[in-house]
PDB file of C-alpha atoms in Angstrom:
ATOM      1  CA  MET A1452    -145.977  97.466 153.273  1.00  0.00           C
ATOM      2  CA  THR A1453    -144.355  98.757 150.963  1.00  0.00           C
ATOM      3  CA  SER A1454    -145.687 101.614 148.066  1.00  0.00           C
ATOM      4  CA  LEU A1455    -145.108 100.832 144.727  1.00  0.00           C
ATOM      5  CA  PRO A1456    -142.688 102.533 143.459  1.00  0.00           C
ATOM      6  CA  LEU A1457    -140.371 101.424 146.780  1.00  0.00           C
ATOM      7  CA  ARG A1458    -141.896  97.702 146.281  1.00  0.00           C
ATOM      8  CA  TRP A1459    -140.275  97.770 142.020  1.00  0.00           C
ATOM      9  CA  LEU A1460    -137.457  99.818 143.724  1.00  0.00           C
ATOM     10  CA  LEU A1461    -136.571  96.951 145.415  1.00  0.00           C
ATOM     11  CA  LEU A1462    -136.598  94.291 143.048  1.00  0.00           C
ATOM     12  CA  LEU A1463    -134.836  95.424 140.966  1.00  0.00           C
ATOM     13  CA  LEU A1464    -131.989  96.161 143.153  1.00  0.00           C
ATOM     14  CA  VAL A1465    -131.525  92.881 144.051  1.00  0.00           C
ATOM     15  CA  LEU A1466    -128.895  93.072 141.150  1.00  0.00           C
ATOM     16  CA  ALA A1467    -126.344  94.852 143.693  1.00  0.00           C
ATOM     17  CA  ALA A1468    -124.202  91.699 145.096  1.00  0.00           C
ATOM     18  CA  THR A1469    -121.829  89.574 142.983  1.00  0.00           C
ATOM     19  CA  GLY A1470    -121.423  86.061 142.693  1.00  0.00           C
ATOM     20  CA  CYS A1471    -120.188  83.618 139.907  1.00  0.00           C
ATOM     21  CA  ALA A1472    -119.681  80.298 141.619  1.00  0.00           C
ATOM     22  CA  ARG A1473    -120.481  77.248 139.391  1.00  0.00           C
ATOM     23  CA  THR A1474    -121.813  74.459 140.241  1.00  0.00           C
ATOM     24  CA  PRO A1475    -124.510  73.419 137.734  1.00  0.00           C
ATOM     25  CA  VAL A1476    -125.787  70.498 136.998  1.00  0.00           C
ATOM     26  CA  ARG A1477    -123.832  68.381 134.140  1.00  0.00           C
ATOM     27  CA  THR A1478    -123.957  65.802 131.927  1.00  0.00           C
ATOM     28  CA  ALA A1479    -121.618  63.963 129.037  1.00  0.00           C
ATOM     29  CA  ALA A1480    -123.611  65.647 126.614  1.00  0.00           C
ATOM     30  CA  ASP A1481    -122.980  69.871 127.681  1.00  0.00           C
ATOM     31  CA  ALA A1482    -119.210  69.192 128.765  1.00  0.00           C
ATOM     32  CA  PRO A1483    -118.132  71.685 125.660  1.00  0.00           C
ATOM     33  CA  LEU A1484    -120.715  74.016 126.807  1.00  0.00           C
ATOM     34  CA  LEU A1485    -120.119  73.480 130.294  1.00  0.00           C
ATOM     35  CA  ALA A1486    -116.461  74.046 128.999  1.00  0.00           C
ATOM     36  CA  ALA A1487    -117.023  77.354 127.591  1.00  0.00           C
ATOM     37  CA  GLN A1488    -119.444  79.173 129.807  1.00  0.00           C
ATOM     38  CA  SER A1489    -116.697  78.223 132.728  1.00  0.00           C
ATOM     39  CA  ALA A1490    -114.148  80.031 131.072  1.00  0.00           C
ATOM     40  CA  ARG A1491    -116.228  82.506 129.833  1.00  0.00           C
ATOM     41  CA  GLU A1492    -117.492  82.742 134.288  1.00  0.00           C
ATOM     42  CA  ALA A1493    -113.670  83.014 134.742  1.00  0.00           C
ATOM     43  CA  GLY A1494    -113.475  86.062 132.834  1.00  0.00           C
ATOM     44  CA  LEU A1495    -115.931  87.767 134.287  1.00  0.00           C
ATOM     45  CA  ALA A1496    -114.132  86.931 137.992  1.00  0.00           C
ATOM     46  CA  ALA A1497    -111.672  88.680 136.588  1.00  0.00           C
ATOM     47  CA  ASP A1498    -113.184  91.357 136.052  1.00  0.00           C
ATOM     48  CA  PRO A1499    -115.297  92.906 138.768  1.00  0.00           C
ATOM     49  CA  ASP A1500    -114.978  96.742 137.805  1.00  0.00           C
ATOM     50  CA  TRP A1501    -118.337  96.858 135.335  1.00  0.00           C
ATOM     51  CA  SER A1502    -121.364  99.309 134.443  1.00  0.00           C
ATOM     52  CA  LEU A1503    -123.856  99.091 133.032  1.00  0.00           C
ATOM     53  CA  VAL A1504    -126.637 101.574 132.144  1.00  0.00           C
ATOM     54  CA  GLY A1505    -129.963 100.525 130.803  1.00  0.00           C
ATOM     55  CA  ARG A1506    -134.530  99.949 130.755  1.00  0.00           C
ATOM     56  CA  LEU A1507    -136.411  98.256 133.582  1.00  0.00           C
ATOM     57  CA  ALA A1508    -139.973  96.882 134.018  1.00  0.00           C
ATOM     58  CA  VAL A1509    -141.075  94.737 137.152  1.00  0.00           C
ATOM     59  CA  ASP A1510    -143.934  93.089 137.555  1.00  0.00           C
ATOM     60  CA  ALA A1511    -143.989  91.780 141.596  1.00  0.00           C
ATOM     61  CA  GLY A1512    -147.929  89.862 142.043  1.00  0.00           C
ATOM     62  CA  GLY A1513    -149.525  92.861 139.667  1.00  0.00           C
ATOM     63  CA  ASP A1514    -147.837  95.817 141.013  1.00  0.00           C
ATOM     64  CA  GLY A1515    -145.146  96.692 138.192  1.00  0.00           C
ATOM     65  CA  GLY A1516    -144.249  99.798 136.833  1.00  0.00           C
ATOM     66  CA  SER A1517    -139.908  99.999 135.221  1.00  0.00           C
ATOM     67  CA  GLY A1518    -137.730 103.013 135.187  1.00  0.00           C
ATOM     68  CA  ARG A1519    -133.271 103.151 134.505  1.00  0.00           C
ATOM     69  CA  ILE A1520    -131.108 102.150 136.264  1.00  0.00           C
ATOM     70  CA  GLU A1521    -127.116 102.659 135.948  1.00  0.00           C
ATOM     71  CA  TRP A1522    -125.066 100.326 138.225  1.00  0.00           C
ATOM     72  CA  HIS A1523    -121.540 100.669 139.122  1.00  0.00           C
ATOM     73  CA  GLN A1524    -119.275  97.940 140.442  1.00  0.00           C
ATOM     74  CA  HIS A1525    -115.759  98.090 142.091  1.00  0.00           C
ATOM     75  CA  GLY A1526    -115.045  94.720 143.485  1.00  0.00           C
ATOM     76  CA  ASP A1527    -117.654  94.027 146.228  1.00  0.00           C
ATOM     77  CA  ASP A1528    -119.031  98.050 146.536  1.00  0.00           C
ATOM     78  CA  TYR A1529    -121.720  99.453 143.582  1.00  0.00           C
ATOM     79  CA  THR A1530    -123.194 102.050 143.570  1.00  0.00           C
ATOM     80  CA  ILE A1531    -127.152 101.531 141.639  1.00  0.00           C
ATOM     81  CA  ARG A1532    -129.863 104.351 140.603  1.00  0.00           C
ATOM     82  CA  LEU A1533    -132.754 104.220 139.894  1.00  0.00           C
ATOM     83  CA  SER A1534    -135.082 106.941 138.481  1.00  0.00           C
ATOM     84  CA  ALA A1535    -138.085 107.148 137.824  1.00  0.00           C
ATOM     85  CA  PRO A1536    -139.296 109.421 135.123  1.00  0.00           C
ATOM     86  CA  VAL A1537    -143.696 109.340 135.622  1.00  0.00           C
ATOM     87  CA  THR A1538    -143.046 110.595 139.626  1.00  0.00           C
ATOM     88  CA  ARG A1539    -139.924 111.570 139.211  1.00  0.00           C
ATOM     89  CA  ARG A1540    -138.585 109.989 142.336  1.00  0.00           C
ATOM     90  CA  SER A1541    -134.601 109.125 142.831  1.00  0.00           C
ATOM     91  CA  TRP A1542    -133.246 106.298 144.929  1.00  0.00           C
ATOM     92  CA  VAL A1543    -129.052 104.858 144.732  1.00  0.00           C
ATOM     93  CA  LEU A1544    -128.582 101.898 146.609  1.00  0.00           C
ATOM     94  CA  ALA A1545    -124.463 102.249 147.747  1.00  0.00           C
ATOM     95  CA  ARG A1546    -122.179  99.498 149.008  1.00  0.00           C
ATOM     96  CA  SER A1547    -119.064 100.430 150.688  1.00  0.00           C
ATOM     97  CA  GLY A1548    -116.376  98.761 152.920  1.00  0.00           C
ATOM     98  CA  GLY A1549    -119.506  96.484 153.563  1.00  0.00           C
ATOM     99  CA  GLU A1550    -121.166  98.915 154.622  1.00  0.00           C
ATOM    100  CA  VAL A1551    -124.534  99.229 153.263  1.00  0.00           C
ATOM    101  CA  VAL A1552    -126.370 102.027 152.586  1.00  0.00           C
ATOM    102  CA  LEU A1553    -130.310 102.339 150.548  1.00  0.00           C
ATOM    103  CA  SER A1554    -131.758 106.588 150.055  1.00  0.00           C
ATOM    104  CA  GLY A1555    -134.033 107.646 148.147  1.00  0.00           C
ATOM    105  CA  LEU A1556    -136.757 106.528 150.486  1.00  0.00           C
ATOM    106  CA  GLU A1557    -139.483 108.788 153.043  1.00  0.00           C
ATOM    107  CA  ALA A1558    -138.143 107.792 155.554  1.00  0.00           C
ATOM    108  CA  GLY A1559    -135.215 108.623 155.056  1.00  0.00           C
ATOM    109  CA  GLU A1560    -132.156 106.146 154.448  1.00  0.00           C
ATOM    110  CA  LEU A1561    -131.743 102.791 155.149  1.00  0.00           C
ATOM    111  CA  ARG A1562    -128.093 101.239 156.216  1.00  0.00           C
ATOM    112  CA  GLY A1563    -126.811  97.798 157.930  1.00  0.00           C
ATOM    113  CA  THR A1564    -123.815  95.327 156.086  1.00  0.00           C
ATOM    114  CA  ASP A1565    -126.802  93.341 154.631  1.00  0.00           C
ATOM    115  CA  ALA A1566    -128.074  94.364 152.051  1.00  0.00           C
ATOM    116  CA  GLU A1567    -130.383  91.396 151.914  1.00  0.00           C
ATOM    117  CA  ALA A1568    -131.668  92.222 155.316  1.00  0.00           C
ATOM    118  CA  MET A1569    -131.954  95.262 155.247  1.00  0.00           C
ATOM    119  CA  LEU A1570    -134.032  94.427 151.738  1.00  0.00           C
ATOM    120  CA  GLU A1571    -136.482  92.213 153.719  1.00  0.00           C
ATOM    121  CA  GLU A1572    -136.709  94.557 156.050  1.00  0.00           C
ATOM    122  CA  ALA A1573    -138.122  96.740 153.343  1.00  0.00           C
ATOM    123  CA  THR A1574    -140.205  94.947 151.834  1.00  0.00           C
ATOM    124  CA  GLY A1575    -140.924  91.160 153.356  1.00  0.00           C
ATOM    125  CA  TRP A1576    -138.825  89.823 150.710  1.00  0.00           C
ATOM    126  CA  ARG A1577    -136.224  88.255 151.110  1.00  0.00           C
ATOM    127  CA  ILE A1578    -134.257  88.263 147.795  1.00  0.00           C
ATOM    128  CA  PRO A1579    -131.059  86.554 146.543  1.00  0.00           C
ATOM    129  CA  LEU A1580    -129.249  90.014 145.856  1.00  0.00           C
ATOM    130  CA  ALA A1581    -125.630  88.000 144.790  1.00  0.00           C
ATOM    131  CA  SER A1582    -127.459  85.160 142.954  1.00  0.00           C
ATOM    132  CA  LEU A1583    -128.749  87.703 140.729  1.00  0.00           C
ATOM    133  CA  ALA A1584    -125.801  90.048 139.656  1.00  0.00           C
ATOM    134  CA  ALA A1585    -124.552  86.654 138.647  1.00  0.00           C
ATOM    135  CA  TRP A1586    -127.291  86.498 135.669  1.00  0.00           C
ATOM    136  CA  ALA A1587    -127.202  89.841 134.935  1.00  0.00           C
ATOM    137  CA  ARG A1588    -123.748  89.511 134.151  1.00  0.00           C
ATOM    138  CA  GLY A1589    -124.393  85.504 132.201  1.00  0.00           C
ATOM    139  CA  ALA A1590    -123.293  84.009 135.194  1.00  0.00           C
ATOM    140  CA  ARG A1591    -124.321  81.460 137.150  1.00  0.00           C
ATOM    141  CA  ALA A1592    -124.869  81.711 140.711  1.00  0.00           C
ATOM    142  CA  ALA A1593    -123.480  78.857 143.990  1.00  0.00           C
ATOM    143  CA  GLY A1594    -125.514  76.621 143.897  1.00  0.00           C
ATOM    144  CA  PRO A1595    -126.830  74.600 142.325  1.00  0.00           C
ATOM    145  CA  ALA A1596    -127.851  75.433 138.150  1.00  0.00           C
ATOM    146  CA  ARG A1597    -129.820  73.855 135.221  1.00  0.00           C
ATOM    147  CA  ILE A1598    -128.165  76.155 132.149  1.00  0.00           C
ATOM    148  CA  GLU A1599    -129.554  75.922 128.822  1.00  0.00           C
ATOM    149  CA  PHE A1600    -127.099  77.392 125.856  1.00  0.00           C
ATOM    150  CA  GLY A1601    -128.153  78.786 122.294  1.00  0.00           C
ATOM    151  CA  PRO A1602    -127.643  78.237 119.047  1.00  0.00           C
ATOM    152  CA  GLY A1603    -124.327  80.005 119.789  1.00  0.00           C
ATOM    153  CA  GLY A1604    -123.640  79.241 122.547  1.00  0.00           C
ATOM    154  CA  LEU A1605    -123.919  81.644 125.234  1.00  0.00           C
ATOM    155  CA  PRO A1606    -126.108  80.921 127.904  1.00  0.00           C
ATOM    156  CA  ALA A1607    -130.186  80.401 126.404  1.00  0.00           C
ATOM    157  CA  LEU A1608    -131.485  79.644 130.619  1.00  0.00           C
ATOM    158  CA  ILE A1609    -130.374  80.006 133.719  1.00  0.00           C
ATOM    159  CA  SER A1610    -132.800  78.096 136.422  1.00  0.00           C
ATOM    160  CA  GLN A1611    -131.570  78.140 140.398  1.00  0.00           C
ATOM    161  CA  HIS A1612    -132.869  78.494 143.723  1.00  0.00           C
ATOM    162  CA  GLY A1613    -136.412  78.632 141.804  1.00  0.00           C
ATOM    163  CA  TRP A1614    -135.829  81.963 139.129  1.00  0.00           C
ATOM    164  CA  HIS A1615    -135.583  81.014 136.007  1.00  0.00           C
ATOM    165  CA  VAL A1616    -133.753  83.360 134.141  1.00  0.00           C
ATOM    166  CA  ASP A1617    -134.427  84.618 130.183  1.00  0.00           C
ATOM    167  CA  TYR A1618    -131.275  85.374 127.925  1.00  0.00           C
ATOM    168  CA  ARG A1619    -133.503  87.578 124.757  1.00  0.00           C
ATOM    169  CA  GLU A1620    -129.821  88.750 123.832  1.00  0.00           C
ATOM    170  CA  TRP A1621    -126.849  89.268 123.698  1.00  0.00           C
ATOM    171  CA  ASP A1622    -123.890  92.021 122.687  1.00  0.00           C
ATOM    172  CA  ALA A1623    -120.609  91.282 120.597  1.00  0.00           C
ATOM    173  CA  GLY A1624    -118.728  92.221 122.797  1.00  0.00           C
ATOM    174  CA  GLU A1625    -115.469  89.779 124.024  1.00  0.00           C
ATOM    175  CA  PRO A1626    -117.052  88.545 126.238  1.00  0.00           C
ATOM    176  CA  PRO A1627    -120.558  89.046 124.857  1.00  0.00           C
ATOM    177  CA  ARG A1628    -122.041  90.335 127.514  1.00  0.00           C
ATOM    178  CA  PRO A1629    -126.308  90.058 127.910  1.00  0.00           C
ATOM    179  CA  ARG A1630    -128.617  92.338 126.992  1.00  0.00           C
ATOM    180  CA  ARG A1631    -132.371  91.359 127.367  1.00  0.00           C
ATOM    181  CA  VAL A1632    -132.733  89.546 130.593  1.00  0.00           C
ATOM    182  CA  PHE A1633    -136.166  88.629 131.645  1.00  0.00           C
ATOM    183  CA  ALA A1634    -136.758  86.572 135.397  1.00  0.00           C
ATOM    184  CA  GLU A1635    -139.506  84.944 136.640  1.00  0.00           C
ATOM    185  CA  ARG A1636    -140.110  83.922 140.665  1.00  0.00           C
ATOM    186  CA  GLU A1637    -143.798  82.325 141.601  1.00  0.00           C
ATOM    187  CA  GLY A1638    -145.704  85.792 139.730  1.00  0.00           C
ATOM    188  CA  ALA A1639    -142.148  88.321 140.286  1.00  0.00           C
ATOM    189  CA  SER A1640    -140.573  89.514 137.300  1.00  0.00           C
ATOM    190  CA  VAL A1641    -138.184  91.556 136.643  1.00  0.00           C
ATOM    191  CA  ARG A1642    -137.078  92.668 133.066  1.00  0.00           C
ATOM    192  CA  LEU A1643    -133.628  93.821 132.045  1.00  0.00           C
ATOM    193  CA  VAL A1644    -132.860  95.703 129.253  1.00  0.00           C
ATOM    194  CA  VAL A1645    -129.093  96.518 128.518  1.00  0.00           C
ATOM    195  CA  GLU A1646    -128.579 100.163 126.624  1.00  0.00           C
ATOM    196  CA  ALA A1647    -124.924 100.257 127.442  1.00  0.00           C
ATOM    197  CA  TRP A1648    -122.040  98.726 129.531  1.00  0.00           C
ATOM    198  CA  GLY A1649    -118.944  99.764 130.090  1.00  0.00           C
ATOM    199  CA  GLU A1650    -116.246 100.765 132.891  1.00  0.00           C
ATOM    200  CA  PRO A1651    -117.576 102.062 136.508  1.00  0.00           C
TER     201      PRO A1651
END
């Protein structure tokens, strides 16, 4: 079993991959909103380089913590930095050219080609990395999904792969991007508050 700071860090690090496939459960009444969502997701997929800075709060079965996150995405590659002010520790998850490195661990670096498998090795959890990365940008991930829209026509809830992703706030940019994203599944939760979106 890993230490508490590592557990909440690694639950965050599920945000470390991309994916914007669109195969939702559709209804005739939702067709115009779904078409607009698909167009927005296509725009996100065409702009794979981005970054965010914000705050994170994680609860994993009663264990949890909070900290700051810097996430820089370059196509399929990324660098995610997380710092915990209380413990003054920091960690980095980086992918480059197909290799993934998780550093900042007491036991030293972990290296591999499958970030999801690395997280499972470190925590015992199998977490859908690509799905959570898509959800963080307000997009559906690969596979069937149920989506509900808010008054402005933007996603209010995405239910997929057993997770319920609740969008509490969006910015006024073009395209609009999430500012407050709460994801929950079977007693685990990740709450992301984005302070700024930008280029890598």
